[in-house]
Amino acid sequence: MRIAFCTPFKPVYHSSISGDVTIARDLFHTLKRFGHELIPVEYFPAKQIYWKPHKWAAAKAAMDNMIAQSRDADCWFTYGTYYKVPDIFGPTVSKQHDIPYFLYQASYAENRANHIKTWPGYMLNKRAMLTATHIFCNRVNDMETCRKILPKHKFSYISPGLPNGMFGRKRGARDWWRNRWNVGDSTVVMTAAMMRHGVKTEGIRWVIASCADLIVRGHDIKLMVAGDGPKRRELEAMARLRLGDRVEFLGLVDRLELPDVFSAGDVFAFPGLEESVGMVYLEAQQCGLPVVATSDEGAPYVVKDGYSGLITPVDKEEFTFGLRRLVEDKEYRESLGKQAIEYVRKHHIADTNLHAMVKTMERLTGPKDVI
């Protein structure tokens, strides 16, 4: 298939790495590995475009370019649509070329119809979802909302997955990094997030507070924090005050280097407040790290509680207790870590999980008529 590939959130090769960019890149490269031709159409920043009339002319010009770029496409594929960033391009371009229109990760929120500020985005997003030939959901919550407006044959669940072979436990890298960090026999707690305003920063605060509590209780731990962003200075100040020299901020770690860094850890802890998918949990588990996360949204669908990690209630004390269990019991956390590798291999490999999606796309696209 020749697939016109659209990302309304951010371009596939955006300089600022986030969960959305990571998923978009994995989709893009996995589809290419399957032998399909990907046509990355022009990116246009369409966030809340309905309240920005000064950008409408530019949006129309971008759509004209997309129509030209996708003229030989067999189908249109958009990653991501919701009320703030509705897919305004896919429905129009796919209709122009009379080709199937596929959506991946579409979120429908009824309550956005009740407020004037969000009503236009709600309507445009609903239009995209109703127009789509098929919607692929990588979040269980989205499956529930799709049922409200779509017949069951119009959407399906695709479990999140990692590119095959990208992550794994690296024994040599583990020893090298632990020597560099001079952690000795300390239990190394890893965490990672973009340090921007909101739940990501709040999640790191939880981890810092939990580690501080465990240190007060006499546990020999070292916290390693991967990630960067505008809230980093604030978080570092808090961490130094609470943890002293038992914390190190690593900055932004390239995804290709994450397996080496994660392999040096013993536990991965991050509450995942409002975490929609939780790709970082899969990355950590594939490197042999048992995970401690909360039951808030996405984590329970990518971490098997009691097998590859611990899922706690959304409560700071419960989260700290979960981390404490793994810090105190080396044999238990190592057992979960080994099982985490197997869990991801069996259930969360992109090539396997996306195969069903591609088969659906091929079936609905079908061969073009030969004239």
Coordinates of C-alpha atoms in Angstrom, one line a residue:
M1 CA 0.0 0.0 0.0
R2 CA 1.0 3.6 -0.5
I3 CA 0.0 5.3 2.7
A4 CA -0.4 9.0 3.2
F5 CA 0.8 9.6 6.7
C6 CA -0.4 12.6 8.8
T7 CA 0.4 13.6 12.3
P8 CA -1.7 16.6 13.5
F9 CA 0.0 16.7 16.9
K10 CA 3.7 17.1 15.9
P11 CA 5.8 16.1 12.9
V12 CA 7.2 12.6 12.9
Y13 CA 10.7 14.0 13.4
H14 CA 9.9 16.7 15.9
S15 CA 13.0 17.8 17.9
S16 CA 11.1 17.5 21.2
I17 CA 10.7 13.8 22.0
S18 CA 7.4 12.9 23.7
G19 CA 5.2 9.8 23.9
D20 CA 3.2 11.0 20.8
V21 CA 6.3 11.5 18.7
T22 CA 7.7 8.1 19.9
I23 CA 4.5 6.3 18.9
A24 CA 4.3 8.1 15.6
R25 CA 7.9 7.2 14.7
D26 CA 7.3 3.5 15.7
L27 CA 4.2 3.4 13.5
F28 CA 5.9 5.0 10.6
H29 CA 9.0 2.7 10.6
T30 CA 7.0 -0.5 11.4
L31 CA 4.7 0.2 8.4
K32 CA 7.8 0.7 6.2
R33 CA 9.3 -2.6 7.5
F34 CA 6.2 -4.3 6.4
G35 CA 7.0 -3.2 2.9
H36 CA 4.5 -0.4 2.5
E37 CA 5.4 3.0 1.0
L38 CA 4.9 5.9 3.4
I39 CA 4.1 9.3 2.2
P40 CA 4.7 11.8 5.0
V41 CA 2.4 14.7 4.1
E42 CA 3.1 18.3 5.1
Y43 CA 2.7 19.0 8.8
F44 CA 0.5 21.9 9.9
P45 CA 0.1 23.0 13.5
A46 CA -3.7 22.7 13.8
K47 CA -4.1 22.9 17.6
Q48 CA -7.3 24.7 18.2
I49 CA -7.3 26.0 14.7
Y50 CA -11.0 26.7 14.9
W51 CA -10.3 29.7 17.2
K52 CA -7.4 31.0 15.0
P53 CA -9.0 32.6 11.9
H54 CA -5.6 34.2 11.1
K55 CA -4.3 30.7 10.3
W56 CA -7.2 29.5 8.2
A57 CA -5.7 30.6 4.9
A58 CA -2.4 28.9 5.7
A59 CA -4.4 25.7 6.7
K60 CA -6.1 25.8 3.4
A61 CA -2.8 26.1 1.6
A62 CA -1.4 23.2 3.6
M63 CA -4.5 21.1 2.7
D64 CA -3.9 21.8 -1.0
N65 CA -0.3 20.6 -0.6
M66 CA -1.5 17.5 1.1
I67 CA -4.0 16.8 -1.7
A68 CA -1.1 17.1 -4.2
Q69 CA 1.3 15.0 -2.1
S70 CA -1.2 12.2 -1.6
R71 CA -2.6 12.0 -5.2
D72 CA -1.0 8.5 -5.7
A73 CA -1.9 7.2 -2.2
D74 CA -4.0 4.1 -1.7
C75 CA -5.2 5.3 1.7
W76 CA -4.9 8.1 4.2
F77 CA -3.6 7.4 7.8
T78 CA -3.8 9.9 10.6
Y79 CA -2.2 9.4 14.0
G80 CA -4.1 11.2 16.7
T81 CA -7.3 13.2 16.8
Y82 CA -9.2 14.8 19.7
Y83 CA -11.0 18.0 20.4
K84 CA -8.0 20.2 20.9
V85 CA -6.2 18.9 17.7
P86 CA -9.0 17.4 15.5
D87 CA -8.0 15.9 12.2
I88 CA -9.3 18.6 9.8
F89 CA -7.3 17.2 6.9
G90 CA -8.0 13.5 6.6
P91 CA -11.8 13.6 5.9
T92 CA -11.4 16.2 3.1
V93 CA -8.3 14.8 1.4
S94 CA -9.5 11.2 1.5
K95 CA -12.8 12.2 0.0
Q96 CA -11.0 14.2 -2.7
H97 CA -9.1 11.1 -3.8
D98 CA -11.8 8.6 -2.9
I99 CA -9.5 6.5 -0.8
P100 CA -10.0 4.8 2.6
Y101 CA -9.3 7.0 5.7
F102 CA -7.8 5.4 8.8
L103 CA -7.4 6.9 12.2
Y104 CA -5.0 5.7 14.9
Q105 CA -5.7 6.9 18.5
A106 CA -8.9 8.8 18.3
S107 CA -10.4 10.2 21.5
Y108 CA -14.1 11.2 21.8
A109 CA -15.3 13.2 24.8
E110 CA -19.0 13.9 25.0
N111 CA -18.6 16.6 27.7
R112 CA -16.7 18.8 25.2
A113 CA -20.0 19.5 23.4
N114 CA -21.3 21.3 26.4
H115 CA -18.9 24.3 26.3
I116 CA -18.6 27.0 23.7
K117 CA -14.8 27.0 23.9
T118 CA -14.6 23.3 23.1
W119 CA -17.7 22.7 21.0
P120 CA -16.0 23.5 17.6
G121 CA -13.2 21.1 18.3
Y122 CA -15.7 18.5 19.5
M123 CA -17.6 18.7 16.3
L124 CA -14.5 18.6 14.0
N125 CA -13.2 15.6 15.9
K126 CA -16.5 13.8 15.8
R127 CA -16.7 14.5 12.0
A128 CA -13.3 12.9 11.6
M129 CA -14.2 9.8 13.6
L130 CA -17.6 9.4 11.8
T131 CA -15.9 9.8 8.5
A132 CA -13.1 7.3 9.1
T133 CA -13.2 4.0 7.3
H134 CA -11.7 2.4 10.4
I135 CA -10.3 3.5 13.8
F136 CA -7.5 1.7 15.6
C137 CA -7.4 2.3 19.3
N138 CA -4.2 1.8 21.3
R139 CA -6.0 2.9 24.5
V140 CA -8.8 0.9 26.2
N141 CA -10.5 4.1 27.2
D142 CA -10.8 5.1 23.6
M143 CA -12.6 1.8 22.8
E144 CA -15.2 2.7 25.4
T145 CA -15.8 6.1 23.8
C146 CA -15.9 4.8 20.3
R147 CA -18.8 2.5 21.2
K148 CA -20.9 5.6 21.9
I149 CA -20.9 6.8 18.3
L150 CA -19.6 4.0 16.1
P151 CA -20.8 0.5 15.1
K152 CA -18.4 -2.2 16.5
H153 CA -17.0 -3.1 13.0
K154 CA -15.7 0.4 12.6
F155 CA -13.0 0.3 15.3
S156 CA -10.6 -2.2 16.9
Y157 CA -8.0 -2.4 19.7
I158 CA -4.3 -2.5 18.9
S159 CA -2.2 -3.2 22.0
P160 CA 0.8 -0.8 22.3
G161 CA 4.1 -2.3 21.3
L162 CA 7.9 -1.7 21.0
P163 CA 9.9 -2.1 17.8
N164 CA 11.4 -5.6 17.8
G165 CA 14.9 -5.7 19.1
M166 CA 15.2 -2.0 20.1
F167 CA 15.3 -2.6 23.8
G168 CA 16.9 -5.3 26.0
R169 CA 18.9 -6.0 29.1
K170 CA 22.6 -5.0 28.6
R171 CA 24.8 -6.6 31.2
G172 CA 28.0 -4.8 30.0
A173 CA 26.2 -1.5 29.9
R174 CA 24.8 -2.1 33.4
D175 CA 28.3 -2.5 34.9
W176 CA 29.7 0.5 33.0
W177 CA 27.0 2.9 34.0
R178 CA 26.9 1.8 37.6
N179 CA 30.6 2.4 37.9
R180 CA 30.3 5.8 36.3
W181 CA 27.5 6.7 38.7
N182 CA 29.5 5.2 41.6
V183 CA 26.5 3.6 43.1
G184 CA 28.1 0.4 44.3
D185 CA 25.6 -2.0 45.8
S186 CA 22.9 0.7 46.2
T187 CA 19.4 -0.1 44.8
V188 CA 19.1 2.2 41.7
V189 CA 15.6 3.6 41.2
M190 CA 15.0 4.9 37.6
T191 CA 12.4 7.3 36.5
A192 CA 11.9 9.2 33.2
A193 CA 9.6 12.0 32.0
M194 CA 9.4 15.2 30.1
M195 CA 9.7 17.9 32.8
R196 CA 6.9 20.2 31.7
H197 CA 4.1 21.7 33.6
G198 CA 1.4 19.3 34.7
V199 CA 1.1 15.7 35.6
K200 CA 4.6 14.7 34.3
T201 CA 6.3 17.0 36.7
E202 CA 3.9 16.0 39.5
G203 CA 4.8 12.3 38.8
I204 CA 8.5 13.0 39.3
R205 CA 7.7 14.8 42.5
W206 CA 5.9 11.7 43.7
V207 CA 9.0 9.6 43.0
I208 CA 11.3 12.1 44.7
A209 CA 9.1 12.1 47.8
S210 CA 8.8 8.3 47.9
C211 CA 12.6 7.8 47.6
A212 CA 13.1 10.4 50.4
D213 CA 10.7 8.5 52.6
L214 CA 12.6 5.2 52.0
I215 CA 16.0 6.8 52.7
V216 CA 14.7 8.1 56.0
R217 CA 13.7 4.5 56.7
G218 CA 17.3 3.5 56.2
H219 CA 17.2 2.1 52.6
D220 CA 20.3 2.5 50.5
I221 CA 19.0 3.8 47.2
K222 CA 20.0 6.1 44.5
L223 CA 17.5 7.9 42.2
M224 CA 18.4 8.5 38.6
V225 CA 16.1 10.9 36.7
A226 CA 16.1 10.9 32.9
G227 CA 14.4 13.7 31.0
D228 CA 14.4 17.5 30.5
G229 CA 12.1 20.4 30.2
P230 CA 11.2 23.8 31.7
K231 CA 10.5 22.4 35.2
R232 CA 13.8 20.7 35.5
R233 CA 15.5 23.4 37.7
E234 CA 12.5 23.3 40.1
L235 CA 12.6 19.5 40.3
E236 CA 16.4 19.4 40.8
A237 CA 16.1 21.9 43.7
M238 CA 13.4 19.8 45.4
A239 CA 15.4 16.6 44.8
R240 CA 18.7 18.1 46.3
L241 CA 16.8 19.3 49.3
R242 CA 15.1 15.9 49.9
L243 CA 17.7 13.5 48.7
G244 CA 21.1 15.3 48.8
D245 CA 23.7 13.3 46.8
R246 CA 21.4 10.3 46.4
V247 CA 19.9 11.7 43.2
E248 CA 21.3 12.5 39.7
F249 CA 19.6 14.2 36.8
L250 CA 20.7 12.6 33.5
G251 CA 19.1 15.1 31.2
L252 CA 17.5 14.0 27.9
V253 CA 18.6 10.5 27.0
D254 CA 18.5 9.5 23.4
R255 CA 16.0 6.6 22.9
L256 CA 18.8 4.5 21.4
E257 CA 20.8 4.9 24.5
L258 CA 17.9 4.2 26.9
P259 CA 18.5 0.4 27.0
D260 CA 22.0 0.9 28.3
V261 CA 20.9 3.4 30.9
F262 CA 17.8 1.4 32.0
S263 CA 19.9 -1.7 32.3
A264 CA 21.9 -0.1 35.1
G265 CA 18.8 0.3 37.2
D266 CA 17.0 -2.1 39.5
V267 CA 13.4 -0.6 39.6
F268 CA 11.5 1.8 37.4
A269 CA 9.1 4.1 39.3
F270 CA 6.7 6.6 37.9
P271 CA 3.0 7.0 39.0
G272 CA 1.7 7.7 35.4
L273 CA -0.9 10.2 36.4
E274 CA -3.3 10.6 33.5
E275 CA -0.8 8.6 31.4
S276 CA -2.7 7.7 28.2
V277 CA -0.5 4.8 26.9
G278 CA 2.8 4.6 28.9
M279 CA 5.4 3.6 26.3
V280 CA 8.2 4.2 28.8
Y281 CA 6.9 1.4 31.0
L282 CA 7.3 -1.0 28.1
E283 CA 10.8 0.3 27.4
A284 CA 11.8 -0.1 31.1
Q285 CA 10.3 -3.6 31.3
Q286 CA 12.0 -4.8 28.1
C287 CA 15.3 -3.8 29.8
G288 CA 14.4 -6.0 32.8
L289 CA 13.2 -3.4 35.2
P290 CA 10.1 -4.2 37.3
V291 CA 7.7 -1.2 37.3
V292 CA 5.9 0.6 40.0
A293 CA 3.0 2.7 38.7
T294 CA -0.6 3.6 39.7
S295 CA -3.9 2.5 38.3
D296 CA -4.6 5.9 36.8
E297 CA -5.4 5.3 33.1
G298 CA -2.8 3.7 30.9
A299 CA -0.3 1.9 33.1
P300 CA -2.4 -1.2 34.0
Y301 CA -2.7 -2.0 30.3
V302 CA 1.1 -2.2 29.7
V303 CA 2.2 -3.5 33.2
K304 CA 0.9 -6.8 34.5
D305 CA 0.4 -6.3 38.2
G306 CA 2.2 -8.8 40.3
Y307 CA 4.0 -10.3 37.3
S308 CA 6.0 -7.5 35.6
G309 CA 5.6 -4.9 38.2
L310 CA 3.2 -3.4 40.8
I311 CA 0.2 -1.3 40.1
T312 CA -0.9 0.6 43.2
P313 CA -4.0 2.8 43.9
V314 CA -3.6 6.5 43.0
D315 CA -2.3 7.4 46.4
K316 CA 1.1 8.6 47.4
E317 CA 1.5 6.4 50.4
E318 CA 0.4 3.3 48.4
F319 CA 2.8 4.2 45.6
T320 CA 5.6 4.5 48.2
F321 CA 4.7 1.2 49.7
G322 CA 4.8 -0.5 46.3
L323 CA 8.3 1.0 45.7
R324 CA 9.4 -0.1 49.2
R325 CA 8.4 -3.7 48.5
L326 CA 10.7 -3.9 45.5
V327 CA 13.5 -2.0 47.2
E328 CA 13.4 -4.3 50.2
D329 CA 13.1 -7.6 48.4
K330 CA 15.9 -8.1 45.9
E331 CA 14.8 -11.6 44.9
Y332 CA 11.2 -10.5 44.3
R333 CA 12.2 -7.5 42.1
E334 CA 14.7 -9.6 40.1
S335 CA 12.0 -12.2 39.5
L336 CA 9.5 -9.5 38.3
G337 CA 12.3 -8.0 36.1
K338 CA 12.9 -11.3 34.3
Q339 CA 9.1 -11.8 33.9
A340 CA 8.8 -8.2 32.6
I341 CA 11.1 -9.0 29.6
E342 CA 9.0 -12.1 28.8
Y343 CA 5.7 -10.1 29.2
V344 CA 6.7 -7.4 26.7
R345 CA 8.0 -10.0 24.3
K346 CA 4.7 -11.9 24.3
H347 CA 2.2 -9.1 24.4
H348 CA 3.8 -5.8 23.4
I349 CA 5.9 -6.1 20.2
A350 CA 4.9 -3.6 17.5
D351 CA 5.6 -5.9 14.6
T352 CA 3.2 -8.5 16.0
N353 CA 0.5 -6.2 17.3
L354 CA 0.4 -3.9 14.2
H355 CA 0.2 -6.9 11.9
A356 CA -3.6 -7.2 12.6
M357 CA -4.0 -3.4 11.9
V358 CA -2.2 -3.7 8.5
K359 CA -4.4 -6.7 7.5
T360 CA -7.5 -4.7 8.2
M361 CA -6.1 -1.8 6.2
E362 CA -5.3 -4.0 3.3
R363 CA -8.7 -5.6 3.4
L364 CA -10.5 -2.3 3.4
T365 CA -8.2 -0.7 0.8
G366 CA -8.3 -3.6 -1.6
P367 CA -6.8 -3.5 -5.1
K368 CA -7.5 -0.4 -7.2
D369 CA -9.5 -1.0 -10.3
V370 CA -7.4 -1.3 -13.5
I371 CA -8.7 0.7 -16.4

